[in-house]
Short mmCIF file of C-alpha atoms and ligand atoms in Angstrom, two decimals:
data_model
loop_
_atom_site.label_atom_id
_atom_site.label_comp_id
_atom_site.label_asym_id
_atom_site.label_seq_id
_atom_site.Cartn_x
_atom_site.Cartn_y
_atom_site.Cartn_z
CA MET A 1 -18.29 36.67 43.35
CA ILE A 2 -14.85 34.46 42.69
CA THR A 3 -11.96 36.60 41.25
CA TRP A 4 -10.07 35.35 38.28
CA ARG A 5 -7.53 35.31 40.95
CA GLN A 6 -9.22 32.77 42.96
CA GLY A 7 -10.30 30.84 39.58
CA LEU A 8 -6.49 30.42 38.73
CA LEU A 9 -5.68 29.23 41.97
CA GLY A 10 -8.68 26.53 42.01
CA LEU A 11 -7.40 25.18 38.37
CA VAL A 12 -3.82 24.98 39.76
CA LEU A 13 -5.07 22.77 42.74
CA LEU A 14 -7.41 20.69 40.59
CA ALA A 15 -4.19 20.05 38.19
CA LEU A 16 -1.89 19.29 41.24
CA ALA A 17 -4.50 16.97 42.90
CA GLY A 18 -4.93 14.91 39.63
CA LEU A 19 -1.03 14.73 39.77
CA LEU A 20 -0.88 13.58 43.03
CA LEU A 21 -3.60 10.85 42.32
CA ALA A 22 -1.66 9.52 39.31
CA TRP A 23 1.61 9.69 41.18
CA SER A 24 0.12 7.48 44.00
CA GLY A 25 -0.62 4.88 41.43
CA MET A 26 -4.15 4.56 42.36
CA ILE A 27 -5.42 5.22 38.55
CA GLY A 28 -5.55 1.79 36.98
CA ILE A 29 -4.15 1.31 33.53
CA GLY A 30 -4.85 -2.21 33.07
CA ALA A 31 -6.68 -2.98 30.00
CA SER A 32 -7.95 -5.48 31.73
CA SER A 33 -10.99 -4.01 33.26
CA GLY A 34 -11.87 -1.77 29.84
CA HIS A 35 -13.12 1.92 30.25
CA TRP A 36 -15.17 3.50 32.20
CA LYS A 37 -18.60 3.97 30.14
CA ILE A 38 -18.17 8.01 30.24
CA THR A 39 -14.56 7.66 28.70
CA ASP A 40 -15.29 5.24 26.16
CA LEU A 41 -18.05 7.78 24.92
CA VAL A 42 -15.97 10.54 25.21
CA LEU A 43 -13.10 9.09 23.62
CA HIS A 44 -15.34 7.54 20.92
CA TRP A 45 -16.92 10.99 20.30
CA ALA A 46 -13.72 12.96 19.70
CA MET A 47 -12.61 10.22 17.39
CA GLU A 48 -16.03 10.55 15.22
CA GLN A 49 -15.68 14.07 15.06
CA SER A 50 -12.33 14.23 14.06
CA VAL A 51 -12.61 11.43 11.43
CA GLU A 52 -15.63 13.55 10.44
CA THR A 53 -13.68 17.11 10.00
CA ALA A 54 -10.40 15.36 8.27
CA ALA A 55 -12.83 13.75 5.99
CA LEU A 56 -13.89 16.86 4.72
CA THR A 57 -11.03 17.40 2.41
CA VAL A 58 -10.74 13.94 0.92
CA GLU A 59 -11.37 13.35 -2.44
CA GLU A 60 -12.58 9.89 -3.72
CA PRO A 61 -10.99 8.33 -6.57
CA LEU A 62 -12.95 6.99 -9.56
CA GLU A 63 -11.44 3.58 -9.19
CA LEU A 64 -13.10 2.77 -5.90
CA ASP A 65 -14.90 -0.86 -5.39
CA GLU A 66 -13.14 -2.63 -8.48
CA PRO A 67 -12.13 -6.04 -8.20
CA TRP A 68 -8.54 -5.33 -8.77
CA GLN A 69 -8.44 -3.05 -6.35
CA ILE A 70 -9.90 -5.44 -3.69
CA ARG A 71 -7.72 -8.17 -4.43
CA ARG A 72 -4.96 -5.73 -4.24
CA ALA A 73 -5.38 -4.78 -0.39
CA ALA A 74 -6.84 -8.48 0.80
CA GLY A 75 -3.82 -10.21 1.50
CA HIS A 76 -2.46 -7.28 3.19
CA PHE A 77 -5.68 -7.43 5.12
CA GLU A 78 -4.96 -11.03 6.10
CA ALA A 79 -1.21 -10.08 7.24
CA SER A 80 -1.67 -6.83 8.91
CA CYS A 81 -5.29 -6.34 10.07
CA ALA A 82 -6.97 -9.48 10.70
CA PHE A 83 -5.09 -10.48 13.72
CA CYS A 84 -6.96 -7.78 15.43
CA HIS A 85 -10.24 -7.26 13.51
CA GLY A 86 -10.67 -10.70 12.49
CA SER A 87 -11.88 -12.08 9.09
CA PRO A 88 -14.74 -14.10 7.43
CA LEU A 89 -12.12 -17.07 7.78
CA ARG A 90 -11.07 -16.73 11.41
CA GLY A 91 -13.55 -14.98 13.36
CA ARG A 92 -12.80 -13.04 16.01
CA PRO A 93 -9.57 -13.23 17.69
CA PRO A 94 -9.36 -14.18 21.17
CA LEU A 95 -7.00 -11.52 22.06
CA SER A 96 -9.05 -8.66 20.84
CA ASP A 97 -11.74 -8.68 23.56
CA ARG A 98 -8.61 -8.10 26.18
CA MET A 99 -7.46 -5.04 24.62
CA THR A 100 -8.98 -1.39 25.62
CA PRO A 101 -10.76 -0.40 23.30
CA PRO A 102 -11.18 -3.93 21.62
CA PRO A 103 -10.64 -3.58 17.84
CA PRO A 104 -14.48 -3.71 16.22
CA PRO A 105 -15.13 -6.59 13.74
CA LEU A 106 -15.33 -4.63 10.55
CA ASP A 107 -18.21 -6.18 9.11
CA HIS A 108 -20.59 -3.05 9.65
CA SER A 109 -17.77 -0.39 9.27
CA ALA A 110 -18.71 0.25 5.52
CA GLU A 111 -22.47 1.38 6.80
CA ILE A 112 -21.06 3.43 9.60
CA TRP A 113 -18.39 5.23 7.58
CA SER A 114 -18.25 7.06 4.35
CA PRO A 115 -15.48 5.96 1.79
CA ALA A 116 -13.59 9.51 2.56
CA GLU A 117 -14.11 8.61 6.58
CA LEU A 118 -12.67 4.78 6.02
CA PHE A 119 -9.97 6.59 4.07
CA VAL A 120 -9.15 8.53 6.86
CA ILE A 121 -9.08 6.16 9.54
CA VAL A 122 -7.03 3.78 7.76
CA GLN A 123 -4.54 6.16 6.59
CA GLN A 124 -4.29 8.16 10.12
CA GLY A 125 -4.91 5.41 12.45
CA VAL A 126 -6.54 6.10 15.86
CA LYS A 127 -4.64 7.74 18.91
CA PHE A 128 -4.94 5.66 22.40
CA THR A 129 -6.23 2.70 20.86
CA GLY A 130 -3.92 0.62 19.13
CA MET A 131 -5.41 1.22 15.69
CA PRO A 132 -2.06 1.82 13.39
CA ALA A 133 -1.54 4.69 10.76
CA TRP A 134 -0.79 3.41 6.90
CA ILE A 135 2.97 2.50 6.73
CA ALA A 136 3.71 4.82 3.53
CA PRO A 137 1.32 8.02 4.76
CA LYS A 138 2.06 9.04 1.05
CA ARG A 139 0.42 6.04 -0.70
CA ALA A 140 -2.96 7.24 -0.87
CA ASP A 141 -3.25 5.08 -3.87
CA GLU A 142 -2.56 1.79 -1.44
CA VAL A 143 -5.10 3.10 1.38
CA TRP A 144 -7.75 3.54 -1.16
CA ALA A 145 -7.31 -0.09 -2.13
CA MET A 146 -8.15 -0.81 1.23
CA VAL A 147 -11.13 0.78 1.77
CA SER A 148 -12.26 -0.69 -1.49
CA PHE A 149 -11.55 -4.01 0.44
CA LEU A 150 -13.18 -3.28 3.51
CA ARG A 151 -16.49 -2.24 1.29
CA ALA A 152 -16.71 -5.70 -0.07
CA LEU A 153 -15.87 -6.87 3.29
CA PRO A 154 -19.32 -7.44 5.02
CA ARG A 155 -20.62 -9.53 2.07
CA MET A 156 -17.73 -11.69 1.36
CA GLU A 157 -18.20 -15.36 2.10
CA ALA A 158 -15.00 -17.16 3.62
CA ALA A 159 -14.15 -19.16 0.59
CA THR A 160 -13.79 -15.80 -1.38
CA TYR A 161 -11.70 -14.44 1.27
CA ARG A 162 -9.59 -17.09 1.45
CA ASP A 163 -8.97 -17.12 -2.52
CA LEU A 164 -8.53 -13.32 -2.10
CA ALA A 165 -6.17 -13.62 0.94
CA PHE A 166 -4.29 -16.43 -0.16
CA GLY A 167 -4.49 -16.56 -3.93
CA THR A 168 -4.78 -19.53 -5.92
CA ASP A 169 -1.57 -19.61 -7.71
CA LEU A 170 0.59 -21.40 -5.06
CA PRO A 171 4.28 -22.34 -5.89
CA PRO A 172 4.93 -25.73 -7.63
CA GLU A 173 5.16 -28.88 -5.86
CA GLY A 174 8.70 -29.58 -4.52
CA GLU A 175 9.14 -25.74 -3.66
CA SER A 176 8.89 -25.61 0.01
CA ASP A 177 10.38 -21.98 0.78
CA PRO A 178 7.99 -20.49 3.05
CA VAL A 179 9.19 -16.93 1.90
CA LEU A 180 8.37 -18.02 -1.56
CA ALA A 181 5.00 -19.69 -0.35
CA TYR A 182 4.17 -16.23 1.36
CA CYS A 183 4.92 -14.09 -2.03
CA ALA A 184 3.01 -16.10 -3.75
CA ARG A 185 -0.06 -15.61 -2.01
CA CYS A 186 -0.04 -11.90 -4.17
CA HIS A 187 2.41 -12.50 -7.04
CA GLY A 188 1.30 -15.87 -7.72
CA SER A 189 3.85 -18.60 -8.86
CA ASP A 190 5.42 -17.19 -11.76
CA GLY A 191 5.14 -13.25 -10.82
CA GLY A 192 2.30 -12.35 -13.06
CA THR A 193 -0.02 -9.68 -12.60
CA ASP A 194 -3.25 -11.16 -11.37
CA ASP A 195 -6.05 -9.29 -13.69
CA GLY A 196 -4.10 -5.95 -12.71
CA ALA A 197 -3.76 -6.32 -9.32
CA PHE A 198 -0.09 -6.26 -8.74
CA PRO A 199 2.52 -5.27 -10.98
CA VAL A 200 4.35 -8.07 -12.97
CA ILE A 201 7.89 -9.38 -11.30
CA GLY A 202 8.32 -12.37 -12.87
CA GLY A 203 11.37 -12.01 -15.35
CA LEU A 204 12.43 -8.71 -13.86
CA PRO A 205 16.42 -8.31 -13.77
CA GLU A 206 17.28 -10.33 -10.39
CA ALA A 207 19.57 -7.24 -9.51
CA TYR A 208 16.65 -5.30 -9.58
CA LEU A 209 14.43 -7.27 -7.74
CA ARG A 210 17.29 -7.61 -5.03
CA ASP A 211 17.89 -3.79 -4.67
CA THR A 212 14.00 -3.36 -4.55
CA LEU A 213 13.35 -5.82 -1.66
CA GLN A 214 16.19 -4.00 0.06
CA ALA A 215 14.61 -0.60 -0.54
CA PHE A 216 11.19 -1.72 0.54
CA ALA A 217 12.50 -3.37 3.62
CA ASN A 218 14.46 -0.58 4.80
CA GLY A 219 11.80 1.93 3.59
CA THR A 220 13.71 3.55 1.03
CA ARG A 221 10.80 2.98 -1.01
CA GLN A 222 7.30 3.91 -0.28
CA SER A 223 4.90 1.04 -0.17
CA GLY A 224 2.61 0.21 2.95
CA ILE A 225 1.97 -3.22 1.44
CA MET A 226 5.31 -4.04 0.25
CA ARG A 227 7.24 -2.91 3.41
CA PHE A 228 5.23 -5.26 5.60
CA ALA A 229 5.92 -7.85 3.38
CA ALA A 230 10.00 -7.54 3.06
CA ALA A 231 10.55 -6.44 6.64
CA GLY A 232 12.48 -8.81 8.23
CA LEU A 233 13.28 -10.98 5.54
CA THR A 234 17.07 -12.01 5.65
CA PRO A 235 19.63 -11.21 3.15
CA ASP A 236 19.79 -14.88 1.76
CA ALA A 237 15.93 -15.06 1.66
CA ILE A 238 16.03 -12.06 -0.54
CA ALA A 239 18.72 -13.45 -2.94
CA ARG A 240 16.51 -16.87 -2.97
CA VAL A 241 13.16 -15.15 -3.86
CA SER A 242 14.96 -12.63 -6.68
CA ALA A 243 16.43 -15.72 -8.34
CA TYR A 244 13.30 -17.62 -8.34
CA TYR A 245 11.39 -14.65 -9.99
CA ALA A 246 13.68 -13.18 -12.05
CA GLY A 247 13.79 -17.25 -13.79
CA GLN A 248 9.93 -17.09 -14.13
CA ARG A 249 8.01 -16.09 -17.61
CA PRO A 250 4.36 -15.00 -16.77
CA PRO A 251 1.66 -14.94 -19.35
CA ALA A 252 1.42 -11.35 -20.91
CA PRO A 253 -1.36 -9.29 -19.54
CA GLU A 254 -4.73 -8.83 -21.46
CA PRO A 255 -4.01 -5.74 -23.55
CA SER A 256 -4.87 -2.40 -22.04
CA GLU A 257 -8.04 -1.04 -23.64
CA ARG A 258 -6.91 2.79 -23.93
CA VAL A 259 -7.54 4.22 -27.29
CA ALA A 260 -5.14 3.52 -29.57
CA GLY A 261 -4.08 7.28 -30.24
CA LEU A 262 -2.37 7.23 -27.09
CA LEU A 263 0.07 4.67 -28.51
CA ALA A 264 1.84 6.63 -30.95
CA HIS A 265 2.20 9.24 -28.65
CA GLY A 266 3.68 6.88 -25.94
CA GLU A 267 5.82 5.19 -28.27
CA LYS A 268 7.78 8.32 -29.47
CA ILE A 269 8.22 9.40 -25.95
CA ALA A 270 9.78 5.96 -25.06
CA THR A 271 12.02 5.88 -28.15
CA GLU A 272 12.88 9.69 -28.79
CA GLY A 273 12.06 11.54 -25.56
CA LEU A 274 10.30 14.81 -25.58
CA PRO A 275 13.61 17.17 -26.22
CA ASP A 276 11.66 20.46 -26.00
CA GLU A 277 10.47 19.51 -22.38
CA ARG A 278 14.21 17.57 -21.64
CA VAL A 279 12.80 14.40 -21.15
CA PRO A 280 15.04 11.57 -22.33
CA ALA A 281 14.09 8.71 -24.36
CA CYS A 282 12.66 6.10 -21.89
CA GLN A 283 14.60 3.06 -23.96
CA ARG A 284 17.94 4.56 -23.33
CA CYS A 285 17.74 3.04 -19.45
CA HIS A 286 14.63 0.51 -19.81
CA GLY A 287 15.28 -0.54 -23.37
CA ASP A 288 17.27 -4.17 -23.87
CA GLN A 289 20.51 -2.76 -25.72
CA PRO A 290 23.47 -4.67 -25.02
CA GLY A 291 25.52 -2.81 -22.38
CA ARG A 292 22.06 -1.65 -20.48
CA ASN A 293 22.80 -1.94 -16.50
CA PRO A 294 21.20 -4.84 -15.19
CA ALA A 295 19.87 -3.54 -12.22
CA PHE A 296 17.34 -1.31 -14.64
CA PRO A 297 13.79 -2.78 -14.93
CA GLU A 298 11.89 -3.20 -17.91
CA LEU A 299 8.64 -1.72 -18.33
CA ASP A 300 7.35 -3.90 -21.22
CA GLY A 301 4.36 -5.78 -20.60
CA GLN A 302 4.08 -4.04 -17.06
CA ALA A 303 0.70 -3.10 -15.66
CA ALA A 304 -0.72 0.40 -16.92
CA TRP A 305 -1.88 1.32 -13.38
CA TYR A 306 1.21 0.41 -11.95
CA LEU A 307 3.65 2.36 -14.41
CA GLU A 308 1.26 5.66 -14.01
CA GLU A 309 0.96 5.21 -10.48
CA GLN A 310 4.77 4.66 -10.20
CA LEU A 311 5.60 7.86 -12.23
CA HIS A 312 3.15 9.86 -9.95
CA LEU A 313 5.17 9.20 -7.41
CA PHE A 314 8.78 9.81 -8.81
CA LYS A 315 7.34 13.02 -10.08
CA ALA A 316 6.26 13.87 -6.29
CA GLY A 317 9.10 13.11 -5.13
CA SER A 318 7.55 10.29 -2.82
CA ARG A 319 8.68 6.88 -4.66
CA GLY A 320 12.21 6.16 -3.65
CA GLY A 321 13.78 3.07 -4.66
CA GLY A 322 17.17 1.27 -4.80
CA PRO A 323 20.85 2.77 -5.77
CA TYR A 324 19.74 4.42 -8.93
CA ALA A 325 16.33 5.54 -8.45
CA ARG A 326 17.63 9.55 -8.46
CA LEU A 327 17.71 9.11 -12.36
CA MET A 328 14.37 8.74 -12.62
CA ALA A 329 14.13 12.37 -11.31
CA LYS A 330 15.65 14.05 -13.92
CA VAL A 331 13.24 12.15 -16.23
CA VAL A 332 9.99 13.10 -14.84
CA PRO A 333 9.73 16.91 -14.38
CA GLY A 334 8.88 17.54 -18.18
CA LEU A 335 6.05 14.77 -18.26
CA THR A 336 2.34 15.97 -18.49
CA PRO A 337 -0.15 13.73 -16.71
CA GLU A 338 -1.47 12.74 -20.61
CA ASP A 339 2.44 12.18 -21.61
CA ILE A 340 2.56 9.82 -18.52
CA GLU A 341 -1.13 8.09 -19.51
CA ALA A 342 0.54 7.69 -23.20
CA VAL A 343 4.01 6.00 -22.26
CA THR A 344 2.38 3.73 -19.55
CA ALA A 345 0.05 2.39 -22.28
CA TYR A 346 2.40 2.11 -24.95
CA TYR A 347 4.57 -0.22 -22.34
CA ALA A 348 1.47 -1.79 -20.94
CA SER A 349 0.85 -2.99 -24.76
CA LEU A 350 4.00 -4.63 -25.18
CA PRO A 351 4.76 -8.28 -24.73
CA ALA A 352 7.19 -8.96 -22.09
CA ALA A 353 10.92 -7.98 -22.72
CA PRO A 354 13.26 -9.81 -24.93
CA GLN A 355 16.05 -8.91 -22.66
CA ALA A 356 14.09 -10.57 -19.37
CA ALA A 357 13.19 -13.95 -22.02
CA ALA A 358 17.22 -14.27 -22.60
CA THR A 359 17.94 -14.66 -18.90
CA ARG A 360 15.88 -17.34 -18.33
C1 HEC B 401 -3.22 -3.80 17.01
C2 HEC B 401 -4.44 -3.97 16.63
C3 HEC B 401 -4.97 -3.55 15.31
C4 HEC B 401 -4.65 -3.26 14.35
C5 HEC B 401 -3.03 -4.34 13.55
C6 HEC B 401 -5.10 -2.79 13.27
N1 HEC B 401 -6.72 -2.22 13.74
FE1 HEC B 401 -7.86 -0.88 13.07
N2 HEC B 401 -8.59 -0.81 14.60
C7 HEC B 401 -8.16 -1.15 15.98
C8 HEC B 401 -8.98 -0.57 17.03
C9 HEC B 401 -8.45 -0.61 18.79
C10 HEC B 401 -9.77 0.13 16.79
C11 HEC B 401 -10.91 1.11 17.29
C12 HEC B 401 -10.55 2.65 17.28
C13 HEC B 401 -11.60 3.31 18.05
O1 HEC B 401 -12.91 2.87 18.86
O2 HEC B 401 -11.76 4.61 18.19
C14 HEC B 401 -9.72 0.09 14.98
C15 HEC B 401 -10.84 0.63 14.25
C16 HEC B 401 -10.54 0.39 12.80
C17 HEC B 401 -11.64 0.74 12.02
C18 HEC B 401 -12.87 1.67 12.35
C19 HEC B 401 -13.75 0.74 12.97
C20 HEC B 401 -15.60 1.11 12.93
O3 HEC B 401 -16.55 0.35 12.47
O4 HEC B 401 -15.58 2.04 13.70
C21 HEC B 401 -11.04 0.49 10.60
C22 HEC B 401 -12.15 0.42 9.16
C23 HEC B 401 -9.94 -0.45 11.08
N3 HEC B 401 -9.72 -0.68 12.04
C24 HEC B 401 -9.04 -0.86 9.95
C25 HEC B 401 -8.05 -1.47 9.88
C26 HEC B 401 -7.43 -1.95 9.29
C27 HEC B 401 -7.54 -1.81 7.52
C28 HEC B 401 -6.16 -2.48 9.39
C29 HEC B 401 -4.99 -3.21 8.84
C30 HEC B 401 -4.02 -2.17 7.69
C31 HEC B 401 -6.43 -2.46 10.76
N4 HEC B 401 -7.75 -1.78 11.27
C32 HEC B 401 -5.33 -2.54 11.68
C33 HEC B 401 -6.97 -1.86 16.24
C34 HEC B 401 -6.16 -2.68 15.45
C1 HEC B 402 0.33 -8.49 0.46
C2 HEC B 402 0.64 -8.52 -1.01
C3 HEC B 402 1.99 -8.97 -1.07
C4 HEC B 402 3.08 -9.78 -0.67
C5 HEC B 402 2.78 -11.19 -0.02
C6 HEC B 402 3.69 -9.58 -1.43
N1 HEC B 402 3.75 -8.60 -2.11
FE1 HEC B 402 5.36 -7.96 -3.85
N2 HEC B 402 3.96 -6.28 -4.17
C7 HEC B 402 3.14 -6.04 -3.60
C8 HEC B 402 1.89 -4.82 -4.14
C9 HEC B 402 0.39 -4.64 -4.07
C10 HEC B 402 2.89 -4.31 -5.21
C11 HEC B 402 3.04 -2.81 -5.70
C12 HEC B 402 3.84 -1.72 -4.72
C13 HEC B 402 3.46 -0.81 -4.99
O1 HEC B 402 2.84 -0.39 -5.70
O2 HEC B 402 4.52 0.44 -4.92
C14 HEC B 402 4.35 -5.20 -5.07
C15 HEC B 402 5.49 -4.80 -5.64
C16 HEC B 402 6.66 -5.95 -5.32
C17 HEC B 402 7.85 -5.40 -6.09
C18 HEC B 402 8.31 -4.07 -7.11
C19 HEC B 402 8.20 -4.59 -8.63
C20 HEC B 402 8.49 -3.41 -9.49
O3 HEC B 402 8.38 -3.20 -10.80
O4 HEC B 402 9.17 -2.18 -9.06
C21 HEC B 402 8.48 -6.90 -5.79
C22 HEC B 402 9.97 -6.72 -6.47
C23 HEC B 402 7.92 -7.52 -5.19
N3 HEC B 402 6.63 -7.06 -4.83
C24 HEC B 402 8.15 -8.79 -4.58
C25 HEC B 402 7.80 -9.63 -3.74
C26 HEC B 402 8.01 -10.82 -3.13
C27 HEC B 402 9.66 -11.24 -3.62
C28 HEC B 402 7.49 -11.04 -1.96
C29 HEC B 402 7.60 -11.74 -1.12
C30 HEC B 402 8.90 -12.02 -0.36
C31 HEC B 402 6.41 -10.09 -2.27
N4 HEC B 402 6.39 -9.23 -2.83
C32 HEC B 402 5.46 -10.24 -1.15
C33 HEC B 402 2.09 -7.17 -2.90
C34 HEC B 402 2.51 -8.02 -2.27
C1 HEC B 403 18.84 7.54 -16.98
C2 HEC B 403 18.16 6.18 -17.09
C3 HEC B 403 16.51 6.38 -17.17
C4 HEC B 403 15.92 6.91 -17.95
C5 HEC B 403 16.41 8.08 -19.12
C6 HEC B 403 14.44 6.73 -17.91
N1 HEC B 403 14.26 5.70 -16.79
FE1 HEC B 403 12.96 5.15 -15.77
N2 HEC B 403 14.08 4.24 -14.08
C7 HEC B 403 15.55 4.16 -14.01
C8 HEC B 403 15.71 3.29 -13.19
C9 HEC B 403 17.20 3.23 -12.58
C10 HEC B 403 14.82 2.57 -12.36
C11 HEC B 403 14.68 2.04 -11.30
C12 HEC B 403 14.24 2.78 -9.90
C13 HEC B 403 14.57 1.90 -8.84
O1 HEC B 403 13.62 1.64 -8.55
O2 HEC B 403 15.64 1.66 -7.82
C14 HEC B 403 13.40 3.35 -13.24
C15 HEC B 403 12.15 2.96 -12.66
C16 HEC B 403 11.16 3.46 -13.39
C17 HEC B 403 9.85 2.83 -13.65
C18 HEC B 403 9.17 1.91 -12.40
C19 HEC B 403 9.19 0.52 -12.30
C20 HEC B 403 8.70 -0.58 -11.93
O3 HEC B 403 8.60 -1.88 -12.17
O4 HEC B 403 8.66 0.02 -10.53
C21 HEC B 403 9.36 3.57 -14.28
C22 HEC B 403 7.51 3.39 -14.36
C23 HEC B 403 9.92 4.26 -15.13
N3 HEC B 403 11.16 4.00 -14.90
C24 HEC B 403 9.39 4.97 -16.42
C25 HEC B 403 10.21 5.53 -17.06
C26 HEC B 403 9.80 6.59 -18.30
C27 HEC B 403 8.31 6.50 -18.69
C28 HEC B 403 10.96 7.06 -18.86
C29 HEC B 403 11.05 8.03 -19.89
C30 HEC B 403 10.07 9.18 -19.91
C31 HEC B 403 12.27 6.70 -17.95
N4 HEC B 403 11.69 5.99 -17.30
C32 HEC B 403 13.23 6.80 -18.09
C33 HEC B 403 16.33 4.64 -15.02
C34 HEC B 403 15.93 5.82 -15.86
#
């Protein structure tokens, strides 16, 4: 019969022996030889269990698999995932096979994992494997866009992938700025919304564009997609692309299909506010009256989903932004989800702001 003392001693000795082995330097940590089969099985099994459990509390959004969601994530996939996982265009990158574990090609992932499980993997990443977590953890909407993309990936032709990831509206001939060419993959040459996949940036005030890019780059404004795109831009590049997009005039997006009843309530919030709920008139800061701070963005003609998401982020305290973003913190507490739907439908239904047009 082994007493508990002997058992404990045995465990301590085993741990010491393990430490001694590691200290001797005899355990290979080189990626070149891969894992032992058993290590691989155990790690992957633990990962599957963990993902399944975490996915139990994840709720699927209504707008999964929409074309605009797929386009929203495609350029980011190309820039930040394809060099590990490959893509329909570049096949399997040579470095992948030399990683332990190797990043798998993702053409069957949507069959193996449910949408909620894909969400967990992409949002949280996977320890001990090199699979990174989403850069902005609170942007569940961005992660869902990526899940939509991953679900479309298995059936995607190389040509479709190229159009989605690199865009089709490139900067004009003679415009050879590589930074601008990168922005244009997603925002096009005129900063339009591209079927609602991206916010309109063409014609926004130059000062707002500069502040915003800076805020994305240093993480004071939360977006996994834009932080990746803006990180490492020099002040000079930020100034150049801000001046360029401030001078564009994209065509107005398609009018929103939302019920006309919303618009009247939305207009009232925009022009008069909701005094009982201590919500100020939005136009006080977002209108085009003389003397308005030029670093405040216009909202007219902006994509509705985008405005709505930004207001929910402000409400949750997780949007961040440029030097004046704290002003919005006082505006949002009194807005209900219905108010938000109405006021964003209203702004999305307006043609682009006249003030923006005047600066071009
Ligand atoms: C540095 C390399 C690397 C990058 C960059 C990377 N991944 Fe991964 N990814 C991995 C590795 C390694 C695994 C395998 C994890 C495992 O086996 O547990 C993985 C696993 C996955 C899986 C599960 C695949 C399956 O079929 O089991 C998905 C989905 C995934 N990654 C999506 C993404 C997305 C989306 C991005 C970009 C936002 C991304 N990855 C960026 C290395 C990477
Ligand atoms: C891979 C796609 C992609 C690339 C490349 C990209 N963007 Fe973006 N951009 C987005 C997405 C998606 C958003 C919406 C972010 C959000 O939901 O918070 C966005 C948002 C923005 C905004 C905020 C708009 C607002 O109304 O506040 C600005 C400004 C912007 N991008 C400018 C740029 C510039 C300039 C570049 C080039 C340096 C660039 N982007 C490159 C996808 C991209
Ligand atoms: C006191 C001034 C002020 C008032 C009033 C105000 N805003 Fe703002 N709002 C701002 C500023 C400043 C920003 C830019 C924050 C940043 O990104 O730096 C902003 C940003 C926003 C954005 C994000 C725009 C984008 O392109 O990303 C939305 C959406 C918005 N406001 C909606 C509203 C609505 C709706 C109302 C009325 C209910 C309102 N705001 C009232 C100052 C104000």
